[in-house]
XYZ file of C-alpha atoms in Angstrom:
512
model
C 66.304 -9.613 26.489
C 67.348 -12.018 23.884
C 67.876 -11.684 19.889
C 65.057 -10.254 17.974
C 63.812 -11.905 14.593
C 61.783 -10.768 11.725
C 59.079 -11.659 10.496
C 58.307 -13.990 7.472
C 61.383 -16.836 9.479
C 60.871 -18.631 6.023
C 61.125 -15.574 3.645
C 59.838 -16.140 -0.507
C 57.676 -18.784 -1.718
C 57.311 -20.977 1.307
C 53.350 -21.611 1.986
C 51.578 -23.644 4.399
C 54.151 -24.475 7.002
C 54.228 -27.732 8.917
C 56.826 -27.946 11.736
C 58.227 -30.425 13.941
C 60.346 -30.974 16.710
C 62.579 -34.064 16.706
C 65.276 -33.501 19.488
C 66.876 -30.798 19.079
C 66.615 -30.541 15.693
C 63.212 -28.811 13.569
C 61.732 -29.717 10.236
C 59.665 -27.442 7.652
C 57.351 -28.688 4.686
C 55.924 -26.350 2.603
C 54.202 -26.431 -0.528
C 55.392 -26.750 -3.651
C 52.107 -26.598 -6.580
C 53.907 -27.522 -10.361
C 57.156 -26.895 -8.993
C 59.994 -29.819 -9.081
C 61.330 -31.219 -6.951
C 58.709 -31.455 -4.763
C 57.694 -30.788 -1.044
C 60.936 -28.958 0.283
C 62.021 -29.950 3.433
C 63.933 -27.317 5.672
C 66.031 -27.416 8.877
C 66.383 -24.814 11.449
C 68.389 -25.318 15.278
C 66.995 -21.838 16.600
C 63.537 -21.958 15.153
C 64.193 -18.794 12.870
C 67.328 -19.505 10.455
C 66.462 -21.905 7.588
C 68.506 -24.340 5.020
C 66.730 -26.624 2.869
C 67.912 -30.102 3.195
C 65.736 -32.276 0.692
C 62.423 -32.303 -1.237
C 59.925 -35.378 -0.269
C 59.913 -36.394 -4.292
C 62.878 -36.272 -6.139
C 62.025 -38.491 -8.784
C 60.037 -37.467 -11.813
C 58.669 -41.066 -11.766
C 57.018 -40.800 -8.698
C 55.251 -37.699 -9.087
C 54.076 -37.062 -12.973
C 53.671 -32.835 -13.065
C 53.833 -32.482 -16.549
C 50.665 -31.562 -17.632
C 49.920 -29.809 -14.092
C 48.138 -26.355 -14.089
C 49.624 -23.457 -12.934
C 49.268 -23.803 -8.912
C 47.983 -27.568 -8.892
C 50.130 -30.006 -7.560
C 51.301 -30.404 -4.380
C 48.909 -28.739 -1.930
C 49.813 -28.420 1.809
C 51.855 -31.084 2.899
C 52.331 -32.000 6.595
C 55.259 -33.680 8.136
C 54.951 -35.526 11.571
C 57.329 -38.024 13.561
C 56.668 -41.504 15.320
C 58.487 -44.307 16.044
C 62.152 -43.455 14.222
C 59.769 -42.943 11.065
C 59.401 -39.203 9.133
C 55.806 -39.275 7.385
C 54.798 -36.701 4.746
C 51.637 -36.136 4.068
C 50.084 -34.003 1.027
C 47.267 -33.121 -1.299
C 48.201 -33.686 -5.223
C 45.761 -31.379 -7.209
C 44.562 -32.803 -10.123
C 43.593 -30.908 -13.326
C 39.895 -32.539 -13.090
C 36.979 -29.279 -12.946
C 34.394 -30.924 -11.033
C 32.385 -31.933 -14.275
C 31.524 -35.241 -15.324
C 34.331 -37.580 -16.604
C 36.571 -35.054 -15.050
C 35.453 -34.985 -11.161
C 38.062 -36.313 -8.879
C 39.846 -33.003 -8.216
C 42.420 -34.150 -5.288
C 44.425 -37.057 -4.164
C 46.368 -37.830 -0.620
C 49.951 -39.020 -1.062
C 52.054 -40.117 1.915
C 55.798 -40.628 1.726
C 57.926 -41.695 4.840
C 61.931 -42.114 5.638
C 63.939 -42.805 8.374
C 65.994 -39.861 8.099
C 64.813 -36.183 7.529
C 66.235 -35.404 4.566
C 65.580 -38.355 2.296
C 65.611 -40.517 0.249
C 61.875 -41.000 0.927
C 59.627 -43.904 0.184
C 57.583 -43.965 -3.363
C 54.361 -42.256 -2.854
C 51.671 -44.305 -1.480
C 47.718 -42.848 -2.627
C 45.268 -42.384 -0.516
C 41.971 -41.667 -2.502
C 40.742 -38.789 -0.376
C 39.023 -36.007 -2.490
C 39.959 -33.027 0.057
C 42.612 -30.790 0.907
C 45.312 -29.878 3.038
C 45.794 -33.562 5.150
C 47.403 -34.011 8.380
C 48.973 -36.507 10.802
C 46.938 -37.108 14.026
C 48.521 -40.132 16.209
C 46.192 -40.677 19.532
C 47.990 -41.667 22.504
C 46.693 -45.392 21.993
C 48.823 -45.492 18.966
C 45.970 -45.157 16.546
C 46.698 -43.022 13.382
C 44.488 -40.494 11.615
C 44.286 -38.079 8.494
C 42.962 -35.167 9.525
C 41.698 -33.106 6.349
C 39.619 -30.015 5.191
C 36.763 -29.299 5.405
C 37.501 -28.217 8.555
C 38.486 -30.490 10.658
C 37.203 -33.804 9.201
C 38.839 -36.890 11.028
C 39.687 -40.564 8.878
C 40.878 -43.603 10.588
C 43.949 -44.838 9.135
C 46.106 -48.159 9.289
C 49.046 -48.798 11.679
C 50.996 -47.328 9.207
C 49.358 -45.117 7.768
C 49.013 -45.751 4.922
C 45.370 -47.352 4.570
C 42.105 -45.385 4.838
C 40.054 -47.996 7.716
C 36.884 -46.263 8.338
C 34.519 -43.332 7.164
C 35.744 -40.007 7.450
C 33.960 -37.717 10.632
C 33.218 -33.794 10.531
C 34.959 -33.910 14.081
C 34.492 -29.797 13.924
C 33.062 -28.005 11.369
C 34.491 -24.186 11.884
C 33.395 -21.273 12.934
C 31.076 -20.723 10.194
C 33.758 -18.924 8.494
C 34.169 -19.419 4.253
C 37.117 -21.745 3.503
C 37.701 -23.791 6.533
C 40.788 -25.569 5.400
C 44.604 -26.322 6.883
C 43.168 -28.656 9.797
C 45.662 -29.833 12.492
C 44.953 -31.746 15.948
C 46.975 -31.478 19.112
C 46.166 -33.109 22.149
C 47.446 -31.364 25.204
C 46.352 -32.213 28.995
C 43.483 -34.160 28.162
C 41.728 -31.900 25.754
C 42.133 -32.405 21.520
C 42.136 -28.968 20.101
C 40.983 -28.679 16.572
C 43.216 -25.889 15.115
C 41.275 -24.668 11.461
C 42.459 -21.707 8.842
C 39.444 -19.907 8.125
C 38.305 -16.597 5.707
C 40.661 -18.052 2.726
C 43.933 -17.858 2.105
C 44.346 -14.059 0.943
C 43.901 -10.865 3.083
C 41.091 -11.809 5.871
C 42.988 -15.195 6.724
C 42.863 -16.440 9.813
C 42.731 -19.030 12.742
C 40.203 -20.592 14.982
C 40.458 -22.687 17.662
C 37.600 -24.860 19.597
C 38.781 -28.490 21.900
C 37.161 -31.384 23.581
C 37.635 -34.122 25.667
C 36.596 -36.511 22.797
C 38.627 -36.817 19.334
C 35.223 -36.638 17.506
C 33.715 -34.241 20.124
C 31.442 -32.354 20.177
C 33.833 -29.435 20.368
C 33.026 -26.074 22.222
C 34.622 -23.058 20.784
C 37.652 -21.054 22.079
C 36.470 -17.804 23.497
C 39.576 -16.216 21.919
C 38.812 -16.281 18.645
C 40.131 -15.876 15.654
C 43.593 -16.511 17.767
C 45.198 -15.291 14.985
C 44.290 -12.526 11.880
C 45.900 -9.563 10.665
C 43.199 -6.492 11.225
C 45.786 -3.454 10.742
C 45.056 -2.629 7.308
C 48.299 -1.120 6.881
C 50.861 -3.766 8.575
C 53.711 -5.121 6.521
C 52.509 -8.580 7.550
C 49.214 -9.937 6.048
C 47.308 -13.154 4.994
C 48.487 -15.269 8.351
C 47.022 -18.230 8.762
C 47.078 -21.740 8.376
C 48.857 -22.694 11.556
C 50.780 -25.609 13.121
C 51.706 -25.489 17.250
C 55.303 -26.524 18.454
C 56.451 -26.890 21.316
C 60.246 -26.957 22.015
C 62.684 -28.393 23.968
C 62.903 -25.894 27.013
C 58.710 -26.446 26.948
C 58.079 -23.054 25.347
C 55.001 -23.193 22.928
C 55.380 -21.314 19.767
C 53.173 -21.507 16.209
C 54.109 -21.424 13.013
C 51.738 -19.885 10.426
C 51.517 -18.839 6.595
C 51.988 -14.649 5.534
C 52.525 -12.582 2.525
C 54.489 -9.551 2.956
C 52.573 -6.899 0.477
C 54.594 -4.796 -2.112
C 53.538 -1.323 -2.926
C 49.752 -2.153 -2.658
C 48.099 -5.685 -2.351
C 50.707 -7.641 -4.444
C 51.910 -10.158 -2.985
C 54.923 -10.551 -5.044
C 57.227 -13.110 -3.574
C 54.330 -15.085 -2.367
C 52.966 -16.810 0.923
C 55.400 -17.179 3.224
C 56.191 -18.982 6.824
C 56.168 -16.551 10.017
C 56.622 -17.419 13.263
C 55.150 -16.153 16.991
C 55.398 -16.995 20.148
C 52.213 -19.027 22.057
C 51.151 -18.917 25.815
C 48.224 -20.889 27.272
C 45.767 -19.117 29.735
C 44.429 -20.476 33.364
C 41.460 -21.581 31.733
C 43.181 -23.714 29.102
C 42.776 -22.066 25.888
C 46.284 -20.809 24.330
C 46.901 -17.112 22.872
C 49.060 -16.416 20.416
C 51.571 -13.293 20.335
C 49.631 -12.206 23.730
C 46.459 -11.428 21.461
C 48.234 -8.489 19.070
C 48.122 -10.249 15.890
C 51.129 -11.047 13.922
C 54.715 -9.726 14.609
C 56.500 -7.938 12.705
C 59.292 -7.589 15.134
C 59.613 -10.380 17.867
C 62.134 -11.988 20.625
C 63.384 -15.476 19.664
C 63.132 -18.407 20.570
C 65.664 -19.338 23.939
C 67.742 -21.594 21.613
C 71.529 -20.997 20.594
C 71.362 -18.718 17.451
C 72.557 -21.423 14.356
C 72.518 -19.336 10.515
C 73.267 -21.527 7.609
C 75.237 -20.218 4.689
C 72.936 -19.034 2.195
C 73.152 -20.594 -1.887
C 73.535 -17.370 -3.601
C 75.832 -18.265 -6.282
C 76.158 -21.460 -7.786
C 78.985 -22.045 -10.583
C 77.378 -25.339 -11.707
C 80.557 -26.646 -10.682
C 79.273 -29.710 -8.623
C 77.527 -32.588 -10.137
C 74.363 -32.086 -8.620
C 72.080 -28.417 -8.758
C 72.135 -27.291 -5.363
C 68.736 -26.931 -3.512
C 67.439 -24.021 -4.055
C 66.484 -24.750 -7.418
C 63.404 -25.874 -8.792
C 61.945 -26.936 -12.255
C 58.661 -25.782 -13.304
C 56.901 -29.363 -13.462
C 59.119 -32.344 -14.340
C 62.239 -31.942 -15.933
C 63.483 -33.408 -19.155
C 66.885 -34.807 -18.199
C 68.043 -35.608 -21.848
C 67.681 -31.925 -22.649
C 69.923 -30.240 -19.612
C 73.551 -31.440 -18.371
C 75.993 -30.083 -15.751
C 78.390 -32.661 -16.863
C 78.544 -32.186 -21.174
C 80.290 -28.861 -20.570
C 81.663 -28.976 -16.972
C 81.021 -25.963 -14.915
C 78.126 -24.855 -17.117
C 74.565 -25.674 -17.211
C 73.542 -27.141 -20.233
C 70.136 -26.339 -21.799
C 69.297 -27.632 -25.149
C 66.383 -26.150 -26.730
C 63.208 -27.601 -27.598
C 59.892 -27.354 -28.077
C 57.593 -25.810 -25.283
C 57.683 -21.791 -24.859
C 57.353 -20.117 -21.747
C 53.293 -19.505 -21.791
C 53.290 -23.281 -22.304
C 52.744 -26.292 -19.710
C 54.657 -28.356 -22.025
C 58.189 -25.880 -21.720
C 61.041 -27.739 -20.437
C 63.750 -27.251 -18.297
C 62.741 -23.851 -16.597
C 65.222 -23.271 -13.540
C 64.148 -20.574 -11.112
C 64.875 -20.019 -7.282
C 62.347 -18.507 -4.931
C 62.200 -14.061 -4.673
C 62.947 -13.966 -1.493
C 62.564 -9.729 -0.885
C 60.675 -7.821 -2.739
C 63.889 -5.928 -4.227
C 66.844 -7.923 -4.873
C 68.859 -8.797 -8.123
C 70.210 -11.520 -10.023
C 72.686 -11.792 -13.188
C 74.001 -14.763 -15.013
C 76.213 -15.487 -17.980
C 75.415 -16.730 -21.195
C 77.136 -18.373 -24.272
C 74.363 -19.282 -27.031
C 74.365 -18.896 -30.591
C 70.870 -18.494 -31.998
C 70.454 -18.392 -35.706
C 66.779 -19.410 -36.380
C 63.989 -17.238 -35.656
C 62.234 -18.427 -31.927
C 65.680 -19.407 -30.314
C 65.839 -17.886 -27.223
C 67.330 -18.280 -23.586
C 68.312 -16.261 -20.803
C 66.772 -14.848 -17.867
C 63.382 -15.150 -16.577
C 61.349 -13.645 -13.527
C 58.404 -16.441 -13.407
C 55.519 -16.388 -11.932
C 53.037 -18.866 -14.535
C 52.330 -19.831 -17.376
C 50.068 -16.587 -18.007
C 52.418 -14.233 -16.217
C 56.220 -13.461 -16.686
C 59.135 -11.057 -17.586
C 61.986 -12.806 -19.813
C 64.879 -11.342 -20.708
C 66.398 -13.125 -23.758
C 69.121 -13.554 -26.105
C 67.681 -14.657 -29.366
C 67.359 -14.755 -32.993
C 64.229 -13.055 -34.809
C 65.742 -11.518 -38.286
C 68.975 -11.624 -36.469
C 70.854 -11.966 -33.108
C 69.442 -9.365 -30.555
C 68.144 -8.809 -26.689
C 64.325 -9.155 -25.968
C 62.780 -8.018 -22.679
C 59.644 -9.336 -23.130
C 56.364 -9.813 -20.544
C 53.449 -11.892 -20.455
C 50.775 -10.590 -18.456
C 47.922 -12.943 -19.426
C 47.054 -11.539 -22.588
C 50.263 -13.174 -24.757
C 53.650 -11.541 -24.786
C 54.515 -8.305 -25.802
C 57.839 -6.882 -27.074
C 58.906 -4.284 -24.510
C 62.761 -3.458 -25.306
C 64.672 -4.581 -27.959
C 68.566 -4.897 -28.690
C 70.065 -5.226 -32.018
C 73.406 -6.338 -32.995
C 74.505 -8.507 -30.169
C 77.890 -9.693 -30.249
C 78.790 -13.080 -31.216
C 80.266 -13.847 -27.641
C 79.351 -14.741 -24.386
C 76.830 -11.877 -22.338
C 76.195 -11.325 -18.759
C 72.298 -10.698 -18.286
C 71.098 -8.980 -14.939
C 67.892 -7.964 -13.553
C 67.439 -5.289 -10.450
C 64.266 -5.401 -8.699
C 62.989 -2.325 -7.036
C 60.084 -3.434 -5.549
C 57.713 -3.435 -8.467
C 60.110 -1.988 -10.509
C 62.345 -4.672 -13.073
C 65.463 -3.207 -14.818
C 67.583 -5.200 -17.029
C 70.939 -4.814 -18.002
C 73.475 -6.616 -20.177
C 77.196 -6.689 -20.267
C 80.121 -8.145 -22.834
C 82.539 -8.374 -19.220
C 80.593 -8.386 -16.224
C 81.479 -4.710 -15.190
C 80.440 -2.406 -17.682
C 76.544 -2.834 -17.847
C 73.955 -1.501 -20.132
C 70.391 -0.950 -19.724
C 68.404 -3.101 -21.710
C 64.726 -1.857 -20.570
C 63.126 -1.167 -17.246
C 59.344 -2.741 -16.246
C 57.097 -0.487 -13.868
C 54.384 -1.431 -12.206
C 55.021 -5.297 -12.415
C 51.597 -6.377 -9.983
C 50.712 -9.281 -13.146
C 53.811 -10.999 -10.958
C 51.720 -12.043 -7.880
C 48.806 -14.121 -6.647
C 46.444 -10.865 -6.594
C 47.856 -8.993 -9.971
C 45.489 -10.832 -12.412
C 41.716 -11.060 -10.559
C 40.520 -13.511 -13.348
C 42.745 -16.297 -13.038
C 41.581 -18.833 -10.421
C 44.200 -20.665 -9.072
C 47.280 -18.157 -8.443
C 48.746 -19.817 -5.167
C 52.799 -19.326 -5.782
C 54.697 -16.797 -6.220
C 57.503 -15.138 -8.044
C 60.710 -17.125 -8.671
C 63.565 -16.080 -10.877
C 65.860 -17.802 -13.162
C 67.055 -18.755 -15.992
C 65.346 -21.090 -19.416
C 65.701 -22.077 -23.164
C 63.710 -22.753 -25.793
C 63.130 -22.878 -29.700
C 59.820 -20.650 -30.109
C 58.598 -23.791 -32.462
C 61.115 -23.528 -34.868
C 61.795 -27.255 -33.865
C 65.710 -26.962 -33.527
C 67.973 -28.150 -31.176
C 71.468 -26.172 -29.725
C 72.813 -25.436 -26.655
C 72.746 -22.519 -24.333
C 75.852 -22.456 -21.578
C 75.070 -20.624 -18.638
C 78.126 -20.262 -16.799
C 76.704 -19.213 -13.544
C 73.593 -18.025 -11.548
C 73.841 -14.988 -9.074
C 71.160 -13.998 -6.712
C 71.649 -11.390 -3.506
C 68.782 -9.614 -1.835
């Protein structure tokens, strides 16, 4: 019996895997919605452990997010292999509403690179108005975007990068709502047309149909859905959107989206990438996890165990953030620095508070359990009403918990949430100390306590958040577009007092 694994592999805000196999090496794209850099890009020897190594757009040039709404942007990238050449695909959700003057809602971008990691190439645009785009190359060498709805097929250039005919409804589902997250495989002389279907909350799932022709028709597989979660109660729900890989030793497995539900149907740390294992049948149809639905539990992969080091602490000591950080939208460079005070990061305040798409310079890492904590320390020196910085658990725009040193009548602790009706003041601490604090926030689930601290060892308690389901994809039922999840971190700003100072944060530590 070999090692057992756990279910989400990926674990936090990881959605909409696409995995490869090149060697003996595998590579992970997720999305990534307002979030900067874009498109992470993961590597795993054993199929299970994880490390980011890159994002697909690491310049703010080539990918404008500024004005993005909360969970546009990058939709559902896919990453494929040919020829010594890594191709990205993705959708870019615009802000348009379907309306006139404002009705080109999506975009296809395609980046490539020799090497997994990076640098890749500037984005090339495909004008596509669909979602969730994939790589298809035919074993004639002919390339193809395969794209929502369902399984629609487009002819594409020898590189790729050209749309050359009209796009095909080469399957259209099950008859299922949503069918989205398309992906072809060709496998002993049959394409199968692999389609999430039932949207991408609770209900998610997978169908399968094939045919001898890449347009069809296509018969359905007799097994469906081959994957959806139907125990109401299971730690593991909302699996879908599924991409099959097969690896070295010839074992098939599948990789597949999940959120992990926290007291109730919050999905708190967001849609996340599980893993199970695939056989095929006699008959030519393949089964995933032997029929039982999702795995909790499950016996990995037959590949030599390889765990990376996890970034849990970073000192801002090196000249470059390391990679699990990400922006919300672009950053503004002029207005952060790890080099003006070395090992510090350097926010300067400006304009743009946290409810705001125009807020700058918002650094958060992905929740990756649903209890965990986090601290960091802080020199700033507030003395006009609205400055503020410290720590933030971030979900949007509309929904948040900060925890902030600040000035309003003096210098004093807020805990403050948004949860889409404005802030409101929930603690308050007067008389802070004109010195460096240490801010820290314990998650219990959906319980937030924060603390504060003049050394680091003797800690306070600042105010404690119950019931914190506004921090999730499900927690606020009249906002449209809640795709993420909750990332933590920490942010400046002046509240639109218009000034400009510096707040030091001396370090950032996250363990789970």
């Amino acid at each position: 019996m070999g090692q057992e694994y756990c279910n989400p592999v990926q674990r936090g805000f990881f959605p909409d895997p696409s995995v490869i196999r090149v060697g003996d090496d595998y590579y992970m794209v997720n999305s990534s919605f307002q979030y900067f850099p874009a498109i992470p890009i993961s590597h795993s020897k054993d199929m299970v452990h994880w490390h980011i190594i890159g994002h697909a757009i690491a310049d703010p040039e080539y990918l404008p997010l500024e004005d993005t709404k909360d969970s546009h942007g990058i939709w559902a990238p896919d990453i494929s292999y040919h020829d010594g050449t890594f191709y990205i695909y993705a959708t870019l959700r615009l802000n348009g509403d379907g309306t006139r003057g404002n009705n080109v809602l999506r975009r296809q971008l395609l980046v490539t690179s020799k090497t997994p990691e990076g640098p890749y190439s500037t984005p090339t645009w495909l004008e596509v108005d669909a979602i969730d785009p994939s790589h298809f190359i035919d074993d004639d060498g002919k390339h193809y975007m395969v794209i929502a709805k369902a399984a629609t097929v487009i002819p594409l250039s020898d590189d790729g990068k050209r749309v050359i005919g009209d796009p095909v409804a080469a399957w259209e589902g099950t008859g299922e709502r949503c069918p989205e997250g398309p992906h072809i495989m060709k496998k002993d002389g049959y394409y199968y047309a692999i389609v999430a279907e039932g949207g991408t909350g609770y209900g998610h799932g997978i169908n399968v149909a094939r045919s001898k022709n890449l347009y069809g028709p296509y018969e359905e597989c007799p097994y469906n859905p081959v994957l959806r979660q139907f125990k109401e109660d299971s730690p593991i729900q909302r699996t879908g959107h599924g991409k099959l890989v097969q690896t070295q030793n010839g074992d098939w497995w599948i990789y597949y989206l999940l959120g992990r539900p926290n007291q109730g149907r919050y999905t708190t740390v967001g849609r996340e990438s599980g893993l199970d294992p695939v056989t095929w049948t006699e008959d030519g149809w393949f089964i995933i996890n032997e029929g039982k639905g999702p795995s909790e539990r499950q016996i990995a992969p037959d590949l030599k165990e390889c765990v990376f080091e996890r970034n849990l602490k970073d000192n801002f000591e090196e000249e470059k953030l390391n990679l699990e950080w990400e922006f919300v939208r672009n950053p503004d460079y002029g207005s952060c620095s790890l080099t003006e005070r070395p090992g510090f990061f350097r926010i300067w305040t400006r304009d743009g508070k946290l409810d705001e798409i125009r807020a700058k310079n918002t650094l958060v890492r992905r929740e990756q359990e649903l209890s965990y904590e986090a601290e960091t320390k802080l020199e700033f020196h507030p003395t006009k009403d609205g400055e503020q910085a410290g720590l933030t658990c971030y979900y949007s725009t509309a929904t948040y918990a900060r925890f902030s040193l600040c000035y309003e009548g003096g210098r004093k602790l807020q805990l403050v949430i948004n949860r889409n009706h404005g802030e409101e003041l929930m603690a308050e601490v007067p008389n802070i100390r004109e010195s460096a604090v240490y801010l820290k926030v314990i998650v219990d689930k959906l319980t937030r306590s924060f603390y504060y601290s003049y050394n680091g060892n003797n800690w306070v308690l600042a105010g404690v958040l119950k019931h914190c389901i506004y921090l999730c994809d499900e927690g606020v039922p009249d906002d449209p577009k809640r795709h993420t999840g909750t990332l933590v971190g920490i942010y400046a700003n002046n509240g639109g007092c218009g000034s400009r100072i510096p707040a030091d944060f001396d370090y950032f530590y996250y363990q789970d």
